[in-house]
Amino acid sequence: MLSKRVIACLDVRDGRLAKSVKFVNTKDIGDPVEKARLYYEQGLDELVFYDITASSDKRNIMLDVVESVAKEVFIPLSVGGGIRSVQDATNLRLAGAEKINVNSAAVLRPELISECASAIGNQNVVLSMDIQKVEQSEERPSGYEIVINGGRTPTGLDALQWALEGEQLGAGELVVNSIDADGTLDGYEINLTRMLSEAVRIPVIASGGAGKPQHLQEVLTEGKADAALVASMVHYGTYTVEELKKYLHENGVKVRMSW
Amino acid sequence: MNFSNDRTVIIDYDAGNLRSVQRACAEVGCDALITGDPEVIQHSTRIIFPGVGAAGAAMRSIQAHGIDEVLLDRYEQGVPILGICMGLQISLTHSEEDDQETIGLIEGQVKRFQIKDLSLKVPHMGWNEVTVVRPHPVLAHIHPGDEFYFVHAYYPHPKDESCVYGIATYETPFCCAVGRKNFFGTQFHPEKSGRIGLQLLASFFKWDGSIAE
């Protein structure tokens, strides 16, 4: 039986690890390569790097980070942030990324998803969606809206419609990131995650809000997510990846327990 | 470990990023050369045959490079070969994907998952437990409960049951490790499967290509 995955997300700015609360007030919390190695040794199933570097002239720093990590971490490595073209995707793949996450640029130009899918394979293209709860309306029947530019710009796009369109265009996986839950440590947005997971036939990664091991269990069962993304709760040492997996295992969630 | 006399090649036929395979080889002490040149492959002493993508495109590229013939020759000469994912699939005789005739080192079909449970997604992507059903030197250090990383929508189905070395379950059991003589293939990705995957690669590098009959 397929295991549920625990994925750690590392936000990287100018080559250093950063963590934001509700997408603002980022602060430096360490070396991404060191953290990646630590989580790998603790049994992490997959790693996501999100490049939040503001200036484009510092973008190559990310390639170095990916390259260093790929030399010693032998689990799938996914990279997102600022990917606007097949060339960006290919450069990151050569540096050692397995999967590519597209987000804002795909909302502005949806063909980016199909272009990347035909260049590197559907299974390697992850559509990452930042989503906020809104009033249900004719334009946004799901009651959730897509937000871009690191959570700053509402698009008016309905989250469910965008997820389905993304799948249609060739995305191999979805990251469902709740802006409302992000950084709160109060738990994932279960309803949103379940709604999207039931609507698509590609894996769904739940993101935003994890603070306790129980939150992962909830989103992987009730929320029907295939994977749970964690950040703060492991970055600050509140929990180790191993503790999270042990909790899930003991509470009936199938996870990989030997590494 | 010292593999200095070993000329290991990773076959490049434009089917995906091979550097992750190369990095994993380096981690277990083997400097493997990425090449699509039949001349170089002809002089290799050990072959890794990876790849992702679709069977039709993979075969067209293999034939265009003349890799199918040299691979058959190396196989007949007893050189240890490790097929990974698409490399394993096109080493069988036929794939349902693109209804494609493939290289045929081993008689068998590649079939698409027919999943009835709609909550199970295709491709089968993620970590799954591999059960060793027949001992093999390449699987020597794999234990019950060990998991490997998979990404695929098709799986190998060798004609001869005795070629099946490992199975995994996704709704129903399927073959995920195939062996015959000096060829061994995995549907999963050892290069992305953590320490256990590296262990499998290390076992492959120690393997002389023979199996106990």
Short mmCIF file of C-alpha atoms in Angstrom, two decimals:
data_model
loop_
_atom_site.label_atom_id
_atom_site.label_comp_id
_atom_site.label_asym_id
_atom_site.label_seq_id
_atom_site.Cartn_x
_atom_site.Cartn_y
_atom_site.Cartn_z
CA MET A 1 0.00 0.00 0.00
CA LEU A 2 1.16 3.49 -0.85
CA SER A 3 2.39 5.47 2.15
CA LYS A 4 1.25 8.96 2.99
CA ARG A 5 4.15 11.36 2.65
CA VAL A 6 5.58 13.88 5.10
CA ILE A 7 7.15 16.73 3.17
CA ALA A 8 9.17 19.57 4.66
CA CYS A 9 9.06 22.95 2.99
CA LEU A 10 12.06 25.22 3.23
CA ASP A 11 11.58 28.84 2.22
CA VAL A 12 14.87 30.13 0.92
CA ARG A 13 15.81 33.77 0.50
CA ASP A 14 19.23 34.71 -0.86
CA GLY A 15 20.44 31.19 -0.10
CA ARG A 16 19.31 31.23 3.54
CA LEU A 17 16.38 29.58 5.22
CA ALA A 18 13.49 31.94 6.01
CA LYS A 19 10.14 31.46 7.67
CA SER A 20 7.15 33.72 7.32
CA VAL A 21 3.90 34.08 9.22
CA LYS A 22 1.00 34.73 6.86
CA PHE A 23 3.57 35.39 4.15
CA VAL A 24 5.12 38.45 5.82
CA ASN A 25 7.82 39.18 8.44
CA THR A 26 10.32 36.69 7.08
CA LYS A 27 13.37 35.97 9.21
CA ASP A 28 16.59 34.05 8.73
CA ILE A 29 16.48 30.70 10.48
CA GLY A 30 19.53 28.88 9.15
CA ASP A 31 21.32 26.99 6.41
CA PRO A 32 18.97 25.13 4.02
CA VAL A 33 21.54 22.46 3.13
CA GLU A 34 22.15 21.58 6.76
CA LYS A 35 18.42 21.40 7.51
CA ALA A 36 17.78 19.29 4.41
CA ARG A 37 20.38 16.76 5.50
CA LEU A 38 19.01 16.64 9.04
CA TYR A 39 15.43 15.98 7.85
CA TYR A 40 16.64 13.37 5.38
CA GLU A 41 18.37 11.51 8.20
CA GLN A 42 15.17 11.72 10.25
CA GLY A 43 13.16 9.94 7.57
CA LEU A 44 11.64 12.78 5.58
CA ASP A 45 9.86 11.52 2.43
CA GLU A 46 10.27 14.54 0.19
CA LEU A 47 11.72 18.02 0.31
CA VAL A 48 10.40 21.27 -1.13
CA PHE A 49 12.46 24.40 -1.57
CA TYR A 50 10.58 27.59 -2.14
CA ASP A 51 12.70 30.43 -3.46
CA ILE A 52 11.42 33.70 -2.05
CA THR A 53 14.43 35.69 -3.21
CA ALA A 54 13.16 39.08 -4.27
CA SER A 55 15.80 40.20 -6.75
CA SER A 56 16.27 38.23 -9.94
CA ASP A 57 20.06 38.72 -10.00
CA LYS A 58 20.35 36.54 -6.91
CA ARG A 59 18.33 33.68 -8.41
CA ASN A 60 21.40 31.62 -9.26
CA ILE A 61 22.08 31.20 -5.55
CA MET A 62 19.10 28.83 -5.53
CA LEU A 63 20.70 26.61 -8.16
CA ASP A 64 23.75 26.26 -5.90
CA VAL A 65 21.56 25.35 -2.93
CA VAL A 66 19.71 22.71 -4.97
CA GLU A 67 22.96 21.31 -6.31
CA SER A 68 24.49 21.02 -2.82
CA VAL A 69 21.41 19.33 -1.41
CA ALA A 70 21.05 16.90 -4.34
CA LYS A 71 24.56 15.60 -3.69
CA GLU A 72 23.66 14.25 -0.29
CA VAL A 73 19.91 13.95 -0.03
CA PHE A 74 18.50 10.99 -1.98
CA ILE A 75 14.78 11.59 -1.80
CA PRO A 76 12.60 13.53 -4.27
CA LEU A 77 13.46 17.19 -4.27
CA SER A 78 10.94 19.75 -5.42
CA VAL A 79 11.64 23.41 -6.13
CA GLY A 80 9.33 26.37 -6.58
CA GLY A 81 9.31 30.13 -6.56
CA GLY A 82 9.80 32.38 -9.55
CA ILE A 83 9.59 29.70 -12.23
CA ARG A 84 8.33 31.42 -15.36
CA SER A 85 9.60 29.30 -18.23
CA VAL A 86 10.59 25.82 -19.33
CA GLN A 87 14.18 27.08 -19.19
CA ASP A 88 13.84 27.93 -15.48
CA ALA A 89 12.39 24.46 -14.90
CA THR A 90 15.13 22.72 -16.88
CA ASN A 91 17.91 24.61 -15.08
CA LEU A 92 16.55 23.52 -11.72
CA ARG A 93 16.17 19.92 -12.93
CA LEU A 94 19.80 19.86 -14.04
CA ALA A 95 20.85 21.20 -10.65
CA GLY A 96 19.10 18.22 -9.08
CA ALA A 97 15.42 19.06 -8.58
CA GLU A 98 13.04 16.21 -9.37
CA LYS A 99 9.85 18.24 -9.42
CA ILE A 100 9.08 21.82 -10.31
CA ASN A 101 6.43 23.89 -8.53
CA VAL A 102 4.66 26.58 -10.50
CA ASN A 103 2.40 29.12 -8.86
CA SER A 104 1.80 32.79 -9.76
CA ALA A 105 3.34 32.56 -13.23
CA ALA A 106 0.96 29.72 -14.11
CA VAL A 107 -2.05 31.78 -13.05
CA LEU A 108 -0.90 34.62 -15.29
CA ARG A 109 -0.04 32.26 -18.16
CA PRO A 110 -1.66 28.82 -17.74
CA GLU A 111 0.17 27.34 -20.76
CA LEU A 112 3.27 27.32 -18.55
CA ILE A 113 1.85 24.15 -16.97
CA SER A 114 1.45 22.30 -20.27
CA GLU A 115 4.81 23.53 -21.56
CA CYS A 116 6.60 22.28 -18.46
CA ALA A 117 4.61 19.02 -18.50
CA SER A 118 5.67 18.20 -22.04
CA ALA A 119 9.29 19.16 -21.32
CA ILE A 120 9.82 17.32 -18.04
CA GLY A 121 6.77 15.04 -17.68
CA ASN A 122 3.41 15.61 -15.97
CA GLN A 123 4.49 13.77 -12.84
CA ASN A 124 7.24 16.34 -12.27
CA VAL A 125 5.05 19.43 -12.54
CA VAL A 126 3.44 20.50 -9.30
CA LEU A 127 0.81 23.21 -9.31
CA SER A 128 1.14 25.14 -6.09
CA MET A 129 -1.92 27.16 -5.13
CA ASP A 130 -2.19 29.86 -2.46
CA ILE A 131 -5.81 29.97 -1.45
CA GLN A 132 -7.95 32.16 0.78
CA LYS A 133 -11.50 31.71 1.98
CA VAL A 134 -14.02 34.14 0.50
CA GLU A 135 -17.76 34.63 0.41
CA GLN A 136 -19.36 32.03 -1.89
CA SER A 137 -20.54 33.73 -5.06
CA GLU A 138 -21.38 33.05 -8.68
CA GLU A 139 -17.79 33.85 -9.66
CA ARG A 140 -16.31 31.81 -6.81
CA PRO A 141 -18.77 28.95 -6.20
CA SER A 142 -16.31 26.98 -4.06
CA GLY A 143 -15.95 29.84 -1.61
CA TYR A 144 -12.19 29.85 -2.06
CA GLU A 145 -10.07 32.17 -4.15
CA ILE A 146 -6.60 31.91 -5.68
CA VAL A 147 -4.12 34.53 -4.48
CA ILE A 148 -0.76 35.19 -6.13
CA ASN A 149 2.51 37.04 -5.59
CA GLY A 150 3.26 35.46 -2.25
CA GLY A 151 -0.24 35.98 -0.91
CA ARG A 152 -0.52 39.66 -1.79
CA THR A 153 -2.70 39.73 -4.91
CA PRO A 154 -6.20 38.21 -5.04
CA THR A 155 -6.99 37.03 -8.57
CA GLY A 156 -10.75 36.53 -8.47
CA LEU A 157 -10.12 32.96 -9.68
CA ASP A 158 -12.14 30.18 -8.05
CA ALA A 159 -9.80 27.70 -6.34
CA LEU A 160 -11.71 24.58 -7.39
CA GLN A 161 -11.95 25.69 -11.01
CA TRP A 162 -8.25 26.49 -11.10
CA ALA A 163 -7.34 23.10 -9.59
CA LEU A 164 -9.36 21.30 -12.28
CA GLU A 165 -7.90 23.45 -15.01
CA GLY A 166 -4.41 22.81 -13.71
CA GLU A 167 -4.99 19.06 -13.76
CA GLN A 168 -6.36 19.35 -17.30
CA LEU A 169 -3.29 21.28 -18.41
CA GLY A 170 -1.01 18.52 -17.17
CA ALA A 171 -0.09 19.22 -13.56
CA GLY A 172 0.92 15.97 -11.87
CA GLU A 173 0.26 17.07 -8.33
CA LEU A 174 -1.34 19.92 -6.39
CA VAL A 175 -0.12 21.84 -3.37
CA VAL A 176 -3.09 23.27 -1.52
CA ASN A 177 -1.77 26.07 0.62
CA SER A 178 -4.24 27.83 2.85
CA ILE A 179 -3.25 31.44 3.45
CA ASP A 180 -5.72 31.67 6.30
CA ALA A 181 -4.03 28.77 8.10
CA ASP A 182 -0.42 29.54 7.11
CA GLY A 183 1.82 30.14 10.11
CA THR A 184 -1.00 29.83 12.66
CA LEU A 185 -0.01 26.35 13.88
CA ASP A 186 -3.75 25.74 14.43
CA GLY A 187 -4.08 22.96 11.86
CA TYR A 188 -4.61 22.57 8.13
CA GLU A 189 -7.74 23.75 6.31
CA ILE A 190 -9.41 20.36 6.25
CA ASN A 191 -12.51 21.28 4.26
CA LEU A 192 -10.57 22.98 1.50
CA THR A 193 -8.11 20.10 1.24
CA ARG A 194 -10.82 17.46 1.11
CA MET A 195 -12.86 19.37 -1.46
CA LEU A 196 -9.90 19.61 -3.84
CA SER A 197 -8.64 16.09 -3.19
CA GLU A 198 -12.05 14.64 -4.03
CA ALA A 199 -12.29 16.74 -7.18
CA VAL A 200 -9.01 15.76 -8.86
CA ARG A 201 -7.31 12.45 -9.68
CA ILE A 202 -3.79 13.66 -9.00
CA PRO A 203 -2.14 13.64 -5.57
CA VAL A 204 -2.84 16.55 -3.23
CA ILE A 205 -0.31 17.95 -0.79
CA ALA A 206 -1.85 19.85 2.13
CA SER A 207 0.01 22.95 3.24
CA GLY A 208 -0.32 25.69 5.82
CA GLY A 209 -1.17 25.55 9.50
CA ALA A 210 0.56 22.44 10.84
CA GLY A 211 1.49 22.85 14.49
CA LYS A 212 0.91 19.45 16.09
CA PRO A 213 1.33 15.84 14.90
CA GLN A 214 -2.45 15.43 15.21
CA HIS A 215 -2.92 18.05 12.49
CA LEU A 216 -1.09 15.86 10.01
CA GLN A 217 -3.19 12.88 10.95
CA GLU A 218 -6.39 14.90 10.43
CA VAL A 219 -5.48 16.18 7.00
CA LEU A 220 -4.20 12.78 5.81
CA THR A 221 -7.43 11.05 6.88
CA GLU A 222 -10.39 13.47 7.04
CA GLY A 223 -8.75 15.88 4.62
CA LYS A 224 -7.96 13.06 2.16
CA ALA A 225 -4.56 14.52 1.39
CA ASP A 226 -1.85 12.27 -0.05
CA ALA A 227 0.91 14.21 1.65
CA ALA A 228 1.28 16.77 4.43
CA LEU A 229 3.68 19.67 4.21
CA VAL A 230 5.37 20.89 7.37
CA ALA A 231 7.56 23.91 8.07
CA SER A 232 7.73 25.82 11.40
CA MET A 233 6.96 22.81 13.57
CA VAL A 234 10.16 21.10 12.43
CA HIS A 235 12.31 24.14 11.62
CA TYR A 236 12.23 25.38 15.21
CA GLY A 237 12.85 21.92 16.61
CA THR A 238 9.42 21.63 18.27
CA TYR A 239 9.13 18.21 16.64
CA THR A 240 11.50 16.04 14.68
CA VAL A 241 10.39 14.49 11.41
CA GLU A 242 10.85 11.12 13.07
CA GLU A 243 8.46 12.04 15.90
CA LEU A 244 5.83 13.10 13.38
CA LYS A 245 6.11 9.86 11.46
CA LYS A 246 6.05 7.80 14.61
CA TYR A 247 2.88 9.57 15.73
CA LEU A 248 1.20 8.97 12.37
CA HIS A 249 2.27 5.33 12.35
CA GLU A 250 0.93 4.77 15.86
CA ASN A 251 -2.33 6.45 14.94
CA GLY A 252 -3.12 4.27 11.98
CA VAL A 253 -1.74 6.35 9.12
CA LYS A 254 0.44 4.33 6.73
CA VAL A 255 3.83 6.06 6.52
CA ARG A 256 7.33 4.89 5.64
CA MET A 257 8.96 3.76 8.88
CA SER A 258 12.31 2.31 7.82
CA TRP A 259 15.03 4.46 6.35
CA MET B 1 34.79 0.18 -2.00
CA ASN B 2 37.00 0.40 -5.03
CA PHE B 3 35.49 0.22 -8.49
CA SER B 4 38.52 1.55 -10.34
CA ASN B 5 38.48 -1.25 -12.91
CA ASP B 6 34.80 -0.84 -13.37
CA ARG B 7 33.64 1.02 -16.46
CA THR B 8 30.08 1.75 -15.51
CA VAL B 9 27.88 3.64 -17.92
CA ILE B 10 24.49 5.24 -17.44
CA ILE B 11 22.69 5.04 -20.77
CA ASP B 12 21.48 8.39 -22.04
CA TYR B 13 18.73 8.31 -24.65
CA ASP B 14 17.03 11.65 -23.94
CA ALA B 15 14.65 10.05 -21.46
CA GLY B 16 14.90 12.25 -18.45
CA ASN B 17 17.41 13.68 -16.08
CA LEU B 18 20.12 11.13 -15.36
CA ARG B 19 22.22 13.18 -13.01
CA SER B 20 20.27 12.03 -9.97
CA VAL B 21 21.24 8.45 -10.88
CA GLN B 22 24.86 9.53 -11.35
CA ARG B 23 24.91 11.33 -7.99
CA ALA B 24 23.52 8.28 -6.21
CA CYS B 25 26.22 6.10 -7.84
CA ALA B 26 28.87 8.57 -6.68
CA GLU B 27 27.48 8.38 -3.15
CA VAL B 28 28.10 4.61 -3.06
CA GLY B 29 31.58 5.00 -4.54
CA CYS B 30 31.08 4.51 -8.26
CA ASP B 31 32.00 7.08 -10.91
CA ALA B 32 29.52 6.26 -13.63
CA LEU B 33 29.69 7.87 -17.05
CA ILE B 34 26.54 9.21 -18.70
CA THR B 35 26.64 8.32 -22.39
CA GLY B 36 24.47 7.60 -25.39
CA ASP B 37 27.40 6.49 -27.55
CA PRO B 38 27.13 2.80 -28.59
CA GLU B 39 30.95 2.59 -28.85
CA VAL B 40 31.38 3.57 -25.22
CA ILE B 41 28.56 1.31 -24.10
CA GLN B 42 30.20 -1.55 -26.02
CA HIS B 43 33.30 -1.22 -23.83
CA SER B 44 31.49 -0.93 -20.54
CA THR B 45 31.70 -3.54 -17.81
CA ARG B 46 28.52 -2.52 -16.03
CA ILE B 47 25.40 -0.77 -17.29
CA ILE B 48 22.66 1.29 -15.70
CA PHE B 49 19.68 1.71 -17.99
CA PRO B 50 17.36 4.35 -16.49
CA GLY B 51 14.77 6.62 -18.06
CA VAL B 52 11.34 8.13 -17.66
CA GLY B 53 8.73 9.16 -20.20
CA ALA B 54 6.64 7.27 -22.75
CA ALA B 55 7.52 3.92 -24.33
CA GLY B 56 7.07 5.06 -27.95
CA ALA B 57 9.41 8.04 -27.68
CA ALA B 58 11.89 6.00 -25.65
CA MET B 59 12.09 3.26 -28.30
CA ARG B 60 12.44 5.73 -31.17
CA SER B 61 15.36 7.36 -29.38
CA ILE B 62 16.96 4.00 -28.48
CA GLN B 63 16.79 2.86 -32.10
CA ALA B 64 18.00 6.19 -33.48
CA HIS B 65 21.09 5.95 -31.25
CA GLY B 66 21.64 2.25 -32.06
CA ILE B 67 21.48 1.45 -28.36
CA ASP B 68 19.15 -1.56 -28.65
CA GLU B 69 21.74 -3.63 -30.51
CA VAL B 70 24.65 -2.85 -28.22
CA LEU B 71 22.49 -3.50 -25.18
CA LEU B 72 21.47 -6.93 -26.52
CA ASP B 73 25.11 -7.68 -27.17
CA ARG B 74 26.23 -6.63 -23.68
CA TYR B 75 23.40 -8.67 -22.21
CA GLU B 76 24.56 -11.75 -24.11
CA GLN B 77 28.13 -11.11 -22.96
CA GLY B 78 27.05 -11.32 -19.34
CA VAL B 79 27.63 -7.69 -18.35
CA PRO B 80 25.55 -6.77 -15.26
CA ILE B 81 22.71 -4.46 -16.28
CA LEU B 82 20.39 -2.53 -13.97
CA GLY B 83 17.19 -1.25 -15.58
CA ILE B 84 15.33 1.48 -13.73
CA CYS B 85 11.70 2.47 -14.46
CA MET B 86 11.46 3.03 -18.25
CA GLY B 87 14.79 1.24 -18.69
CA LEU B 88 13.24 -1.87 -17.18
CA GLN B 89 9.97 -1.49 -19.08
CA ILE B 90 11.53 -1.28 -22.52
CA SER B 91 13.79 -4.23 -21.73
CA LEU B 92 10.67 -6.39 -21.96
CA THR B 93 9.13 -7.37 -25.31
CA HIS B 94 6.04 -5.18 -25.52
CA SER B 95 4.42 -2.19 -23.83
CA GLU B 96 0.72 -1.36 -23.77
CA GLU B 97 1.84 2.26 -23.71
CA ASP B 98 1.78 3.39 -27.36
CA ASP B 99 1.29 -0.35 -28.23
CA GLN B 100 5.06 -0.46 -28.60
CA GLU B 101 7.37 -3.37 -29.43
CA THR B 102 10.36 -3.01 -27.13
CA ILE B 103 13.93 -4.32 -26.87
CA GLY B 104 13.04 -7.78 -25.57
CA LEU B 105 15.88 -8.84 -23.29
CA ILE B 106 13.16 -10.55 -21.27
CA GLU B 107 9.87 -11.89 -22.55
CA GLY B 108 6.95 -9.97 -21.07
CA GLN B 109 4.41 -7.19 -21.29
CA VAL B 110 4.21 -3.76 -19.73
CA LYS B 111 0.66 -3.10 -18.59
CA ARG B 112 -1.26 -0.05 -17.47
CA PHE B 113 -2.74 0.03 -13.98
CA GLN B 114 -6.48 -0.69 -14.08
CA ILE B 115 -7.47 0.85 -10.78
CA LYS B 116 -11.10 0.52 -9.73
CA ASP B 117 -10.92 2.59 -6.55
CA LEU B 118 -11.25 6.19 -7.73
CA SER B 119 -9.56 7.52 -4.62
CA LEU B 120 -6.33 5.78 -5.74
CA LYS B 121 -4.53 8.06 -8.12
CA VAL B 122 -2.67 7.14 -11.30
CA PRO B 123 0.28 7.52 -11.67
CA HIS B 124 1.17 5.51 -8.62
CA MET B 125 3.48 8.06 -6.99
CA GLY B 126 5.21 7.89 -3.66
CA TRP B 127 6.72 5.38 -1.27
CA ASN B 128 5.54 1.80 -1.25
CA GLU B 129 6.71 -1.39 0.38
CA VAL B 130 8.59 -3.87 -1.79
CA THR B 131 8.30 -7.55 -0.92
CA VAL B 132 11.14 -9.76 -2.09
CA VAL B 133 9.58 -12.96 -3.45
CA ARG B 134 12.80 -14.60 -4.64
CA PRO B 135 16.31 -13.94 -3.33
CA HIS B 136 18.67 -12.02 -5.59
CA PRO B 137 22.15 -10.57 -4.95
CA VAL B 138 20.91 -7.05 -5.83
CA LEU B 139 18.15 -7.36 -3.21
CA ALA B 140 20.47 -8.89 -0.62
CA HIS B 141 20.05 -6.21 2.05
CA ILE B 142 16.37 -5.44 1.59
CA HIS B 143 14.20 -6.27 4.57
CA PRO B 144 10.45 -6.69 5.08
CA GLY B 145 8.86 -3.25 5.46
CA ASP B 146 11.49 -1.46 3.36
CA GLU B 147 9.95 1.10 1.04
CA PHE B 148 11.03 2.57 -2.27
CA TYR B 149 9.99 5.61 -4.29
CA PHE B 150 7.74 4.97 -7.30
CA VAL B 151 6.40 7.19 -10.11
CA HIS B 152 4.64 5.26 -12.87
CA ALA B 153 1.35 4.42 -14.56
CA TYR B 154 2.55 1.15 -16.16
CA TYR B 155 4.17 -1.91 -14.60
CA PRO B 156 6.19 -4.87 -15.90
CA HIS B 157 4.62 -8.29 -16.28
CA PRO B 158 7.26 -10.88 -17.28
CA LYS B 159 5.90 -13.96 -19.03
CA ASP B 160 7.98 -16.30 -16.91
CA GLU B 161 6.96 -16.14 -13.25
CA SER B 162 10.51 -17.03 -12.20
CA CYS B 163 11.68 -13.60 -13.47
CA VAL B 164 9.62 -11.86 -10.76
CA TYR B 165 11.81 -10.92 -7.77
CA GLY B 166 9.82 -8.21 -6.06
CA ILE B 167 6.21 -7.16 -5.75
CA ALA B 168 4.38 -4.14 -4.38
CA THR B 169 0.67 -3.57 -3.89
CA TYR B 170 -1.47 -0.81 -5.31
CA GLU B 171 -5.03 -2.06 -5.04
CA THR B 172 -3.66 -5.39 -6.28
CA PRO B 173 -0.12 -6.81 -6.19
CA PHE B 174 2.11 -5.98 -9.17
CA CYS B 175 5.63 -6.93 -10.18
CA CYS B 176 8.21 -4.23 -9.40
CA ALA B 177 11.52 -6.08 -9.65
CA VAL B 178 12.47 -8.27 -12.61
CA GLY B 179 15.55 -10.39 -13.11
CA ARG B 180 16.92 -12.76 -15.69
CA LYS B 181 20.55 -13.86 -15.92
CA ASN B 182 22.72 -10.72 -15.74
CA PHE B 183 19.81 -8.29 -16.08
CA PHE B 184 18.03 -6.86 -13.06
CA GLY B 185 15.38 -4.16 -13.20
CA THR B 186 13.35 -2.12 -10.76
CA GLN B 187 10.14 -0.23 -11.43
CA PHE B 188 10.95 1.98 -8.44
CA HIS B 189 13.75 4.54 -8.24
CA PRO B 190 16.63 3.42 -6.00
CA GLU B 191 18.34 6.77 -6.60
CA LYS B 192 15.43 8.55 -4.89
CA SER B 193 14.78 5.96 -2.19
CA GLY B 194 17.06 7.16 0.58
CA ARG B 195 19.59 4.93 2.30
CA ILE B 196 17.75 1.74 1.32
CA GLY B 197 17.87 2.70 -2.35
CA LEU B 198 21.59 3.45 -2.08
CA GLN B 199 22.05 0.04 -0.50
CA LEU B 200 20.43 -1.58 -3.54
CA LEU B 201 22.77 0.34 -5.86
CA ALA B 202 25.77 -0.72 -3.77
CA SER B 203 24.62 -4.34 -4.04
CA PHE B 204 24.33 -3.95 -7.81
CA PHE B 205 27.91 -2.67 -7.98
CA LYS B 206 29.11 -5.74 -6.10
CA TRP B 207 27.15 -8.13 -8.29
CA ASP B 208 29.06 -10.12 -10.93
CA GLY B 209 25.94 -10.78 -12.98
CA SER B 210 25.44 -14.38 -11.97
CA ILE B 211 22.52 -15.83 -10.04
CA ALA B 212 22.15 -19.15 -8.31
CA GLU B 213 20.06 -21.39 -10.56
#
